[in-house]
PDB file of C-alpha atoms in Angstrom:
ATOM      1  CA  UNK A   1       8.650 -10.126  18.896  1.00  0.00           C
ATOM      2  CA  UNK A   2       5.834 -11.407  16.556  1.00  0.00           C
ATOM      3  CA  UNK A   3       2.216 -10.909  18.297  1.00  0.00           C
ATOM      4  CA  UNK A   4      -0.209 -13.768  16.974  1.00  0.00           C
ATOM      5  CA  UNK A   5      -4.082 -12.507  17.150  1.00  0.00           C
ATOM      6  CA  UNK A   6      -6.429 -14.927  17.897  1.00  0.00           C
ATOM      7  CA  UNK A   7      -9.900 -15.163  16.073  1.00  0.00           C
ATOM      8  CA  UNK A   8     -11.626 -12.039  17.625  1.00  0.00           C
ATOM      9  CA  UNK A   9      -8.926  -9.877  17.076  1.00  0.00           C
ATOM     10  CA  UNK A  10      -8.436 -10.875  13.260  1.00  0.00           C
ATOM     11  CA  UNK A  11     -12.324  -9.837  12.985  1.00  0.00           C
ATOM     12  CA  UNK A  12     -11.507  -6.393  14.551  1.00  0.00           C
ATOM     13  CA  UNK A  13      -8.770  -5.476  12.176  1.00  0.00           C
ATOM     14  CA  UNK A  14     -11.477  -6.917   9.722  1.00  0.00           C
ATOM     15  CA  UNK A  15     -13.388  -4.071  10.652  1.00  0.00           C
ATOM     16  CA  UNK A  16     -10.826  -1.485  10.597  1.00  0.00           C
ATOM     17  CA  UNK A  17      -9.476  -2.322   6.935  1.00  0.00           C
ATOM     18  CA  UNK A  18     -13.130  -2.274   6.126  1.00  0.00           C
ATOM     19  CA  UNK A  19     -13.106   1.306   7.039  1.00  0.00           C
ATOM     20  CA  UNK A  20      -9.953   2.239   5.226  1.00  0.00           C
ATOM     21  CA  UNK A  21     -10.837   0.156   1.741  1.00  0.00           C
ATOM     22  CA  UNK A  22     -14.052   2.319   1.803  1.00  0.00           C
ATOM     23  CA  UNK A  23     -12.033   5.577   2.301  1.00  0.00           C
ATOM     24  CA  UNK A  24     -10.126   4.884  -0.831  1.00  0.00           C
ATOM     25  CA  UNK A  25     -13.147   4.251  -2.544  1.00  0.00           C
ATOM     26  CA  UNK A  26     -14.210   7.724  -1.848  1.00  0.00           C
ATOM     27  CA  UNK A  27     -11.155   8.964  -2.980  1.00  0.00           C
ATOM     28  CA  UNK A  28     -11.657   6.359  -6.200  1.00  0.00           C
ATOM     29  CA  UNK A  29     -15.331   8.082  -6.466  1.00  0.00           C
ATOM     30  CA  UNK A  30     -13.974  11.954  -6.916  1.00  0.00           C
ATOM     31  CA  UNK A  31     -10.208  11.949  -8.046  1.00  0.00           C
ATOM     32  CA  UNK A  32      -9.393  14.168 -10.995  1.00  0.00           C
ATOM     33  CA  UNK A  33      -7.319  16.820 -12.715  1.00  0.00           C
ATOM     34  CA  UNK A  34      -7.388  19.822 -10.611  1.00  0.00           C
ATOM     35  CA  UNK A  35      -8.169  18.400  -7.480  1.00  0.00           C
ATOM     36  CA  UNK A  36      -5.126  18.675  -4.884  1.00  0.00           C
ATOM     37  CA  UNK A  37      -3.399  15.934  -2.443  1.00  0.00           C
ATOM     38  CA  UNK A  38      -4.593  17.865   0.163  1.00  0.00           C
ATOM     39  CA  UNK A  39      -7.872  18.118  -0.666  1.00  0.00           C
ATOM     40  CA  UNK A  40      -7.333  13.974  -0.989  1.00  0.00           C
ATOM     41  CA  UNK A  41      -6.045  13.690   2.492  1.00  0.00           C
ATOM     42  CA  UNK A  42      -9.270  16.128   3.987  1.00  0.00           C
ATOM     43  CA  UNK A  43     -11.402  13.763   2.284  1.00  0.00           C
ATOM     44  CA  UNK A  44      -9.882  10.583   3.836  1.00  0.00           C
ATOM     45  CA  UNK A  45      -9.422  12.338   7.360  1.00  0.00           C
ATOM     46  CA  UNK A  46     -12.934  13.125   7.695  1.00  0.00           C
ATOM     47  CA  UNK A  47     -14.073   9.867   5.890  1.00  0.00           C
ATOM     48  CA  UNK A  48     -12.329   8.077   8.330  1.00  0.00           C
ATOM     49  CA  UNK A  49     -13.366  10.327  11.608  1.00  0.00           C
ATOM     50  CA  UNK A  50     -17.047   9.706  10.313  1.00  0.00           C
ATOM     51  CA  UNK A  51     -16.553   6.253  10.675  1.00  0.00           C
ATOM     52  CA  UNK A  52     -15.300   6.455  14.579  1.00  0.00           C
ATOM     53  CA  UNK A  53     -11.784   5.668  13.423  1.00  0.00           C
ATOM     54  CA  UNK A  54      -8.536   7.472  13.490  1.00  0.00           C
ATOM     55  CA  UNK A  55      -6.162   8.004  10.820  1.00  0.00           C
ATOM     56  CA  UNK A  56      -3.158   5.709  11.896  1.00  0.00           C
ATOM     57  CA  UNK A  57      -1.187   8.063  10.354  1.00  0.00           C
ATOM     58  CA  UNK A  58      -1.877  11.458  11.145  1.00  0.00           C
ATOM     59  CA  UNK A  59       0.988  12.729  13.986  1.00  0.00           C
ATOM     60  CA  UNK A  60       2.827   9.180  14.090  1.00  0.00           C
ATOM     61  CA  UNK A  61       6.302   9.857  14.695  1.00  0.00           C
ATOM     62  CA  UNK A  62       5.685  13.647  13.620  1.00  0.00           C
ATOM     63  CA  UNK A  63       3.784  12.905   9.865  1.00  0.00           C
ATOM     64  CA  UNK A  64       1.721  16.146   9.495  1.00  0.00           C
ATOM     65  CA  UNK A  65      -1.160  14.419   7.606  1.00  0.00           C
ATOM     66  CA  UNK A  66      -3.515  11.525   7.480  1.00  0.00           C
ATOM     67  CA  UNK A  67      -2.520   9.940   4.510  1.00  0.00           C
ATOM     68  CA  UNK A  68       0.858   9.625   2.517  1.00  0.00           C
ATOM     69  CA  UNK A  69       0.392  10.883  -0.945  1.00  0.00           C
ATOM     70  CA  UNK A  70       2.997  10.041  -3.335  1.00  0.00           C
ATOM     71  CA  UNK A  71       3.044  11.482  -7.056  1.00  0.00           C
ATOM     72  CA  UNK A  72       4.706  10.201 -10.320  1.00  0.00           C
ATOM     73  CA  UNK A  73       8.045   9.951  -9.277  1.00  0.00           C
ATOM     74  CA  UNK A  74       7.463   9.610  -5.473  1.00  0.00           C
ATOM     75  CA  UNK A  75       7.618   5.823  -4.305  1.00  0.00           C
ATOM     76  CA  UNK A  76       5.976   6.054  -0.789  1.00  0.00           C
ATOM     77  CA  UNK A  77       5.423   9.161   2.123  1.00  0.00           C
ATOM     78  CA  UNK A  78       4.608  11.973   0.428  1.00  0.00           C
ATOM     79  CA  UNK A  79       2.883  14.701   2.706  1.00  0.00           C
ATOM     80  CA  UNK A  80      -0.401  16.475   1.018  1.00  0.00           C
ATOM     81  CA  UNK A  81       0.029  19.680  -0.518  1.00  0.00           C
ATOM     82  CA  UNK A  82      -1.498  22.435  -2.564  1.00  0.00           C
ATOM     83  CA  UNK A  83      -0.134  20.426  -5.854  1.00  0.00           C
ATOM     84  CA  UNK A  84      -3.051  20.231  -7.851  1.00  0.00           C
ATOM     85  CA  UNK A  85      -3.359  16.798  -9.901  1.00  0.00           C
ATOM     86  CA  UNK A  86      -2.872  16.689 -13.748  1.00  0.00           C
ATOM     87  CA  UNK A  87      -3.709  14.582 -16.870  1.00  0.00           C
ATOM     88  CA  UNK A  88      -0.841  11.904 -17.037  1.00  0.00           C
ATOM     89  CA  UNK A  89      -0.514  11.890 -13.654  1.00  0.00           C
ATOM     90  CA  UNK A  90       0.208   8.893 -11.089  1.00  0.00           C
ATOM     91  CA  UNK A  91      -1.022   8.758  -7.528  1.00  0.00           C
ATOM     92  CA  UNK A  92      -0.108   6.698  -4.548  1.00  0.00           C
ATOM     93  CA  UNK A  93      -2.936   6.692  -1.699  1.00  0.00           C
ATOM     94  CA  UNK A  94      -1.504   5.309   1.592  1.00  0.00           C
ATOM     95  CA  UNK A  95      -4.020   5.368   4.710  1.00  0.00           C
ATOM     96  CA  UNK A  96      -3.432   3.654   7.805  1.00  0.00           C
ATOM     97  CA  UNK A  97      -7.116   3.355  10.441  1.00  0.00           C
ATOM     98  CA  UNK A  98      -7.058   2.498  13.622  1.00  0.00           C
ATOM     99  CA  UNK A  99     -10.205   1.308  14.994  1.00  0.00           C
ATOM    100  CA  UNK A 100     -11.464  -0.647  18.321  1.00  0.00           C
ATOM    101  CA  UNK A 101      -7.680  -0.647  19.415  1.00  0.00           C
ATOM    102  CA  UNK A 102      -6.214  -2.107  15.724  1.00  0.00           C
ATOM    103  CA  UNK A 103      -4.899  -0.997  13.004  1.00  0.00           C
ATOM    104  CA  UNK A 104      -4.905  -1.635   9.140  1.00  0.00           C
ATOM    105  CA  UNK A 105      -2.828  -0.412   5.811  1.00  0.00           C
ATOM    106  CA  UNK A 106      -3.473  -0.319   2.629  1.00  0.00           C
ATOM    107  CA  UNK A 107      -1.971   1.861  -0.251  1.00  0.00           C
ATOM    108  CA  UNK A 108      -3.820   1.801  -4.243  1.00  0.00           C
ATOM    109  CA  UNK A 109      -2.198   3.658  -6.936  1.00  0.00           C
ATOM    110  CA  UNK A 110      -4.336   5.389  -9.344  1.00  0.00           C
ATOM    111  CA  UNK A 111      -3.835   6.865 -12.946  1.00  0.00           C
ATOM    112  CA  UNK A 112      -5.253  10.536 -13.570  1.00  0.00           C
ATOM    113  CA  UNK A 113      -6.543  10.601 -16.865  1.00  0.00           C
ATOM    114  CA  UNK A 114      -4.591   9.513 -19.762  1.00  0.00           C
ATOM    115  CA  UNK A 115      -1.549   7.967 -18.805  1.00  0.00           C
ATOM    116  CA  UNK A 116       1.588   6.721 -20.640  1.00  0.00           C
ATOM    117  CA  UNK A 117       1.289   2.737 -21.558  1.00  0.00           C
ATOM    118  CA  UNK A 118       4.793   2.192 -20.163  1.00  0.00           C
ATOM    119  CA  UNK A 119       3.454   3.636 -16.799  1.00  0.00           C
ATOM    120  CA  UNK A 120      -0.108   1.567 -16.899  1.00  0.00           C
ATOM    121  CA  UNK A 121       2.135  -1.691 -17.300  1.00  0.00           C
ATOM    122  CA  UNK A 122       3.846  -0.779 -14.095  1.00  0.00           C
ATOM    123  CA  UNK A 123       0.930  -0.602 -12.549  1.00  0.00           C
ATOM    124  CA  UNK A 124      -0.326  -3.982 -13.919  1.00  0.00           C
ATOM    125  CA  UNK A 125       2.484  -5.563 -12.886  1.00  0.00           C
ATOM    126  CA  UNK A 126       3.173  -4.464  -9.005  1.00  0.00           C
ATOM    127  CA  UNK A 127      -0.754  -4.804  -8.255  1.00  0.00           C
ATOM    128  CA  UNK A 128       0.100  -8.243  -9.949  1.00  0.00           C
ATOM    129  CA  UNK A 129       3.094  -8.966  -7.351  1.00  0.00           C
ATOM    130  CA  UNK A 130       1.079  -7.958  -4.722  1.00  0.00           C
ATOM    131  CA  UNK A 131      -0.897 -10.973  -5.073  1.00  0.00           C
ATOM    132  CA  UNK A 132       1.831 -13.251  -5.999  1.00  0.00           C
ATOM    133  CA  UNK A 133       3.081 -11.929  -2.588  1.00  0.00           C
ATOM    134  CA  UNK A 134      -0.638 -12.932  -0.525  1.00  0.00           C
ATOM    135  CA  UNK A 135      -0.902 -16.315  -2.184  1.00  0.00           C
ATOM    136  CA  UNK A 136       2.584 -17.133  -0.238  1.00  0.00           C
ATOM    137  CA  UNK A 137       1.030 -16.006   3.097  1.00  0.00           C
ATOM    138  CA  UNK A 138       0.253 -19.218   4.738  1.00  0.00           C
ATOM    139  CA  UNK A 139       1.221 -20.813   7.690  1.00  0.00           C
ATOM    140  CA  UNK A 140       4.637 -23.288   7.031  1.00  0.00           C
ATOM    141  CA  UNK A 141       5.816 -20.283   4.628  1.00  0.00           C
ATOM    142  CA  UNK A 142       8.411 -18.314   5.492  1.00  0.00           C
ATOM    143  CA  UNK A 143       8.423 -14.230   4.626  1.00  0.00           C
ATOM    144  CA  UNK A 144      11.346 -14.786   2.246  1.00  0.00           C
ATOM    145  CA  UNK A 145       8.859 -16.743   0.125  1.00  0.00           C
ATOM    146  CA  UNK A 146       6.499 -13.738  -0.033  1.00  0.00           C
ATOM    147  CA  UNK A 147       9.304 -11.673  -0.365  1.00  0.00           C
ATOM    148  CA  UNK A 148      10.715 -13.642  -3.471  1.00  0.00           C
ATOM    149  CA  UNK A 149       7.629 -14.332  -5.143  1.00  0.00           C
ATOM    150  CA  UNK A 150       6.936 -10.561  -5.245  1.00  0.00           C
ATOM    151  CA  UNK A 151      10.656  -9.961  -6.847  1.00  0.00           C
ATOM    152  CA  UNK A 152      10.282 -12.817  -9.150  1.00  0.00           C
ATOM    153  CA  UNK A 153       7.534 -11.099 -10.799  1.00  0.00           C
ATOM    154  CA  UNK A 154       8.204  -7.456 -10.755  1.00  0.00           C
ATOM    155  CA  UNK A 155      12.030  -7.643 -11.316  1.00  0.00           C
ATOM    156  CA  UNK A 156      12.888 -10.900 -12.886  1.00  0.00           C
ATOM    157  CA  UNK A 157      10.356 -11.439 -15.011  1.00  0.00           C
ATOM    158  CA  UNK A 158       9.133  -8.009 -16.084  1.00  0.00           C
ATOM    159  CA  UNK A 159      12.131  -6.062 -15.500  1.00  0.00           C
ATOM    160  CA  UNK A 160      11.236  -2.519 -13.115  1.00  0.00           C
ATOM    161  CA  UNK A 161      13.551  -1.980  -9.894  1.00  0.00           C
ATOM    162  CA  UNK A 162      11.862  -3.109  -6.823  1.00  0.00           C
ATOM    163  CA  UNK A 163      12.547  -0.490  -3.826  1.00  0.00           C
ATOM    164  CA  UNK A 164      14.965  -2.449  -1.479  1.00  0.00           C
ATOM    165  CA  UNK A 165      15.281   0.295   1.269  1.00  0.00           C
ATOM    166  CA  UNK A 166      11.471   0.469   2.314  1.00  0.00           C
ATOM    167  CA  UNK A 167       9.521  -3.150   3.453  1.00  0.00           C
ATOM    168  CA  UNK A 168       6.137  -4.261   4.568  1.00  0.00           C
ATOM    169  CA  UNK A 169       5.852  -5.007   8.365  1.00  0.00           C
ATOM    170  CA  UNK A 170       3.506  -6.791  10.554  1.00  0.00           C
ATOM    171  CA  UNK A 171       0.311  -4.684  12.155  1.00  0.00           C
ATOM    172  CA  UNK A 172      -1.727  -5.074  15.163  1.00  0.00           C
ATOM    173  CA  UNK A 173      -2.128  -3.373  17.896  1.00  0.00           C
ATOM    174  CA  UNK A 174       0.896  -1.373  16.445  1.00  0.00           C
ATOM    175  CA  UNK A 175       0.530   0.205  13.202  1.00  0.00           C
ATOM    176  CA  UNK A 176       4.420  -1.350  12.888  1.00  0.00           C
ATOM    177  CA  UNK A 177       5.189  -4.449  14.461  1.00  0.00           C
ATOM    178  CA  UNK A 178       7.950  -7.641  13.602  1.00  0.00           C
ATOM    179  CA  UNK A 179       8.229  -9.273  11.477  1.00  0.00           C
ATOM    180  CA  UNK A 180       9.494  -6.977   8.511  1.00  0.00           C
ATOM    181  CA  UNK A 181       8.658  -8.568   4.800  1.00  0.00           C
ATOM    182  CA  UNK A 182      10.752  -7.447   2.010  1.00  0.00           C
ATOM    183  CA  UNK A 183       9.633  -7.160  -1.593  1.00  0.00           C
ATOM    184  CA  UNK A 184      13.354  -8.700  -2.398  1.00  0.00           C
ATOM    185  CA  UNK A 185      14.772 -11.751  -1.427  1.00  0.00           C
ATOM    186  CA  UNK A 186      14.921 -15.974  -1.310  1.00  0.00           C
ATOM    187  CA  UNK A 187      12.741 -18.328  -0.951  1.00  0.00           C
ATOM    188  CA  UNK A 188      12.744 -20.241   2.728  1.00  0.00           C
ATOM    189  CA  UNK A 189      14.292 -17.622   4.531  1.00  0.00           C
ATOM    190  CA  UNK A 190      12.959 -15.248   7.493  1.00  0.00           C
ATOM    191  CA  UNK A 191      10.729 -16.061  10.097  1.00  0.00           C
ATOM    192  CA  UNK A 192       7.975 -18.606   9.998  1.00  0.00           C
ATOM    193  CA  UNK A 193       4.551 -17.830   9.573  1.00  0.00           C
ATOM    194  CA  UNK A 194       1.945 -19.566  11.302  1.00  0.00           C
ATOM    195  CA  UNK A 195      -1.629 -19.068  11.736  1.00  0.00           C
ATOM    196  CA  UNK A 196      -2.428 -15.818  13.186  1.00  0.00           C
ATOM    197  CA  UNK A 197       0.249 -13.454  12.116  1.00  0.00           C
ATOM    198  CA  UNK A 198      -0.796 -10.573   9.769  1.00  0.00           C
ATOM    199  CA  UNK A 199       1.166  -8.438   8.069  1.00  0.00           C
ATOM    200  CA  UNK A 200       1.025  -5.547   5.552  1.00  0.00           C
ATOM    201  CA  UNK A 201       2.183  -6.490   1.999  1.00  0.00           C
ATOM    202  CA  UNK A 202       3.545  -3.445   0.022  1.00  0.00           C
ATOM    203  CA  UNK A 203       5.204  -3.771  -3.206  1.00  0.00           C
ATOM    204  CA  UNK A 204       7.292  -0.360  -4.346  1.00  0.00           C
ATOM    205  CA  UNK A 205       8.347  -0.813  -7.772  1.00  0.00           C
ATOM    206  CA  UNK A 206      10.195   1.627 -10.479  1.00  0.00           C
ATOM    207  CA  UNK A 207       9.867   1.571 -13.964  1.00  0.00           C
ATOM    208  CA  UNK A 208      13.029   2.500 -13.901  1.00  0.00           C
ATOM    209  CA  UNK A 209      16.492   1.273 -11.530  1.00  0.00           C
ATOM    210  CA  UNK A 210      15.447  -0.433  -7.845  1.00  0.00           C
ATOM    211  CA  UNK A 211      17.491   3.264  -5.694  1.00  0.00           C
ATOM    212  CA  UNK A 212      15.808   5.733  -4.258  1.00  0.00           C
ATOM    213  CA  UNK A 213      16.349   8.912  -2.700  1.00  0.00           C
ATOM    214  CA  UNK A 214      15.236  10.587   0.374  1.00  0.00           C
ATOM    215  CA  UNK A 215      14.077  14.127  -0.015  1.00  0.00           C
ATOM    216  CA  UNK A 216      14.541  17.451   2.341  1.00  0.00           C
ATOM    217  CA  UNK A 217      10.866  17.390   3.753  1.00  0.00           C
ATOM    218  CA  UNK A 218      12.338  14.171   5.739  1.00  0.00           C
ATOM    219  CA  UNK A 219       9.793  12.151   4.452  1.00  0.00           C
ATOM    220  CA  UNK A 220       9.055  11.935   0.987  1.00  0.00           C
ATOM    221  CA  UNK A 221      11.063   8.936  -0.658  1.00  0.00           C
ATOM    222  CA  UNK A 222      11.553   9.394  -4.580  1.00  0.00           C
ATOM    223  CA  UNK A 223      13.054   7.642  -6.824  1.00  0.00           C
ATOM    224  CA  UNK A 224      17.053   8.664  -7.641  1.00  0.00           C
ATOM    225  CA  UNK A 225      16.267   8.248 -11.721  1.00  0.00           C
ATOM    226  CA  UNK A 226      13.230  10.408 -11.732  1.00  0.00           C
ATOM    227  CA  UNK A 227      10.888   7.564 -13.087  1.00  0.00           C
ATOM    228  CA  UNK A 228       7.565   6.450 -12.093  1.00  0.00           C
ATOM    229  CA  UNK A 229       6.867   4.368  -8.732  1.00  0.00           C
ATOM    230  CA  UNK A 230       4.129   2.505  -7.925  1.00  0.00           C
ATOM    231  CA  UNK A 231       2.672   1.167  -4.683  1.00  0.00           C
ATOM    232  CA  UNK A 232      -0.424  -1.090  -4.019  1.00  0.00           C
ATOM    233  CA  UNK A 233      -0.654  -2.647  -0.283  1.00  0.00           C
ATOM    234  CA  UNK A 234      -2.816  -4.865   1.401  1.00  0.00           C
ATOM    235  CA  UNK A 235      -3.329  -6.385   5.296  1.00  0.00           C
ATOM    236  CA  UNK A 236      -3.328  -9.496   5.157  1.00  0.00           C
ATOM    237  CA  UNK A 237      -3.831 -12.647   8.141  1.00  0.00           C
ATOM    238  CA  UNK A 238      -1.607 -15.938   7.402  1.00  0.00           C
ATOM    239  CA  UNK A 239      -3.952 -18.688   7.274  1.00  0.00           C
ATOM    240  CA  UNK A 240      -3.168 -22.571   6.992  1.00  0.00           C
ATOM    241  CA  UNK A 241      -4.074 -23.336   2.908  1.00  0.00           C
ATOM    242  CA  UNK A 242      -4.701 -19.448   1.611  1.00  0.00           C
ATOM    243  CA  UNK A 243      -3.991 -15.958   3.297  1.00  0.00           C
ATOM    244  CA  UNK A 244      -7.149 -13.995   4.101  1.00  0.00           C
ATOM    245  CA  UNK A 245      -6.772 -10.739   2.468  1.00  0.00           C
ATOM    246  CA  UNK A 246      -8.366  -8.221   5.490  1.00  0.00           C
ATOM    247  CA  UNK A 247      -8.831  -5.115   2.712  1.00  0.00           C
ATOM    248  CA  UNK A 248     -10.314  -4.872  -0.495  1.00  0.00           C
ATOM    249  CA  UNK A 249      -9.598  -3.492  -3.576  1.00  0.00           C
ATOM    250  CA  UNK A 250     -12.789  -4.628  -5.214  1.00  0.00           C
ATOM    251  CA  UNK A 251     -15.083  -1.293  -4.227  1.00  0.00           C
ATOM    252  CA  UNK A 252     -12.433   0.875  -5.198  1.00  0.00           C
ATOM    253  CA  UNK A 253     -12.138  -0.832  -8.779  1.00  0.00           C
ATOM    254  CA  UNK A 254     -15.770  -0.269  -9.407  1.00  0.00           C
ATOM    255  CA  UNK A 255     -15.272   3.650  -8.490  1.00  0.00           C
ATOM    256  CA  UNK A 256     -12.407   3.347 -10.293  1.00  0.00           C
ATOM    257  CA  UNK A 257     -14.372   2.464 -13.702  1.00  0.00           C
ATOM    258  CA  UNK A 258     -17.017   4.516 -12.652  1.00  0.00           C
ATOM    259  CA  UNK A 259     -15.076   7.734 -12.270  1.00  0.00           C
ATOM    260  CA  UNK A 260     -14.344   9.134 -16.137  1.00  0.00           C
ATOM    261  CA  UNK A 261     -11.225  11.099 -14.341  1.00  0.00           C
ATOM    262  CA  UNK A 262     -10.120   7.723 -14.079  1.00  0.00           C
ATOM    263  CA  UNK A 263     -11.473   5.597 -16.852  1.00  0.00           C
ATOM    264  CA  UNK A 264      -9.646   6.940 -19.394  1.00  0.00           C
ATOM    265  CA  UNK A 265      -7.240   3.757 -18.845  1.00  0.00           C
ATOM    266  CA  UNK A 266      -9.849   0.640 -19.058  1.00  0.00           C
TER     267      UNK A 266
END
């Protein structure tokens, strides 16, 4: 069942992707060589805590940590670890905040230092399908319009393998709810959309083949080819004329510049 939130409860989840975009914005502000994925998720935890919120994340359905840290070859779900970030590196940052009974999502990949040009284009490109994917989020659409706007881009048009197996989802009250919204598929299929619904757009996309593989921590999804992934996700309310994008990259940009760990790439 698809839960519609009316215009108070659109302004809450307002709040609580507020709380998460600035969280990545601290990670944006201090990420570099040498520093580990669990030091990221510490920050975030107690970011978030700080704030009055709780990590969506942390204990749902048995995750150990507060954010899902995915590396290079990861696509989404890595747990934090002692593995210490290096030069060349890639790094997914997935938080989820709950907040005056809502939740919101919202994943930004970063590149560590000097990073391959193949690997920068990837990242170009899915952050690129993201927002081909929100300008489709209006009321009339359907979710296989998002869903093949996304895959026009990132697979037809630039060539990477877009992850088939893992989807965006609609968020509420629920850090998961219906309806589900594929990075793959046609146009004017799926569920309506009307006014109200708001959902989680996540594009996963290889730089190499669209199959993945699941790994013995019973989390972590990696890619079967070894090659980069790349994630970028934003919550997002279906509007009538233009989606209203609920998180922000912008903040986390700016650190992003700012940060010479990070810069290296501008």
């Amino acid at each position: 069942m698809i839960h519609y939130k009316n215009k108070e409860e659109i302004e809450l989840m307002r709040k609580s992707a507020s709380v998460l975009s600035a969280a990545l914005e601290a990670v944006a502000k201090v990420l570099k060589p040498g520093m580990t994925t669990l030091e990221v998720d510490n920050l975030v935890d107690q970011f978030i805590r700080e704030q009055g919120a709780v990590p969506s994340f942390k204990d749902y359905r048995g995750f150990p940590k507060s954010c899902c840290i995915s590396v290079n070859d990861e696509v989404v779900h890595g747990i934090p670890n002692a593995y210490a970030l290096k030069d060349g590196d890639i790094v997914s940052v997935d938080v989820g905040v709950y907040l005056n009974g809502f939740h919101a999502d919202s994943a930004y990949t970063f590149a560590i230092g000097n990073v391959r040009k193949e690997v920068l284009d990837l990242m170009t490109a899915t952050k690129a399908a993201l927002y081909k994917g929100i300008e489709k989020a209006v009321a009339g659409n359907r979710v296989g319009d998002i869903a093949y706007a996304i895959q026009e881009h990132a697979e037809k048009e630039r060539g990477y393998g877009v992850v088939r197996e893992l989807v965006g989802h609609g968020l509420g009250r629920q850090l998961h709810e219906d309806p589900q919204v594929p990075n793959y598929g046609k146009r004017g299929s799926g569920p309506m959309m009307k006014e109200g619904l708001v959902i989680a757009i996540e594009p996963m996309v290889n730089l190499g083949t669209k199959d993945v593989a699941y790994m013995d921590d019973g989390w972590t999804v990696a890619t079967r080819d070894e090659q980069p992934s790349v994630h970028y996700e934003h919550t997002v309310a279906v509007m009538k004329g233009k989606a209203d994008v609920l998180s922000s990259f912008a903040g986390i940009e700016a650190a992003e510049r700012a940060n010479p760990a990070l810069n290296a790439n501008y």
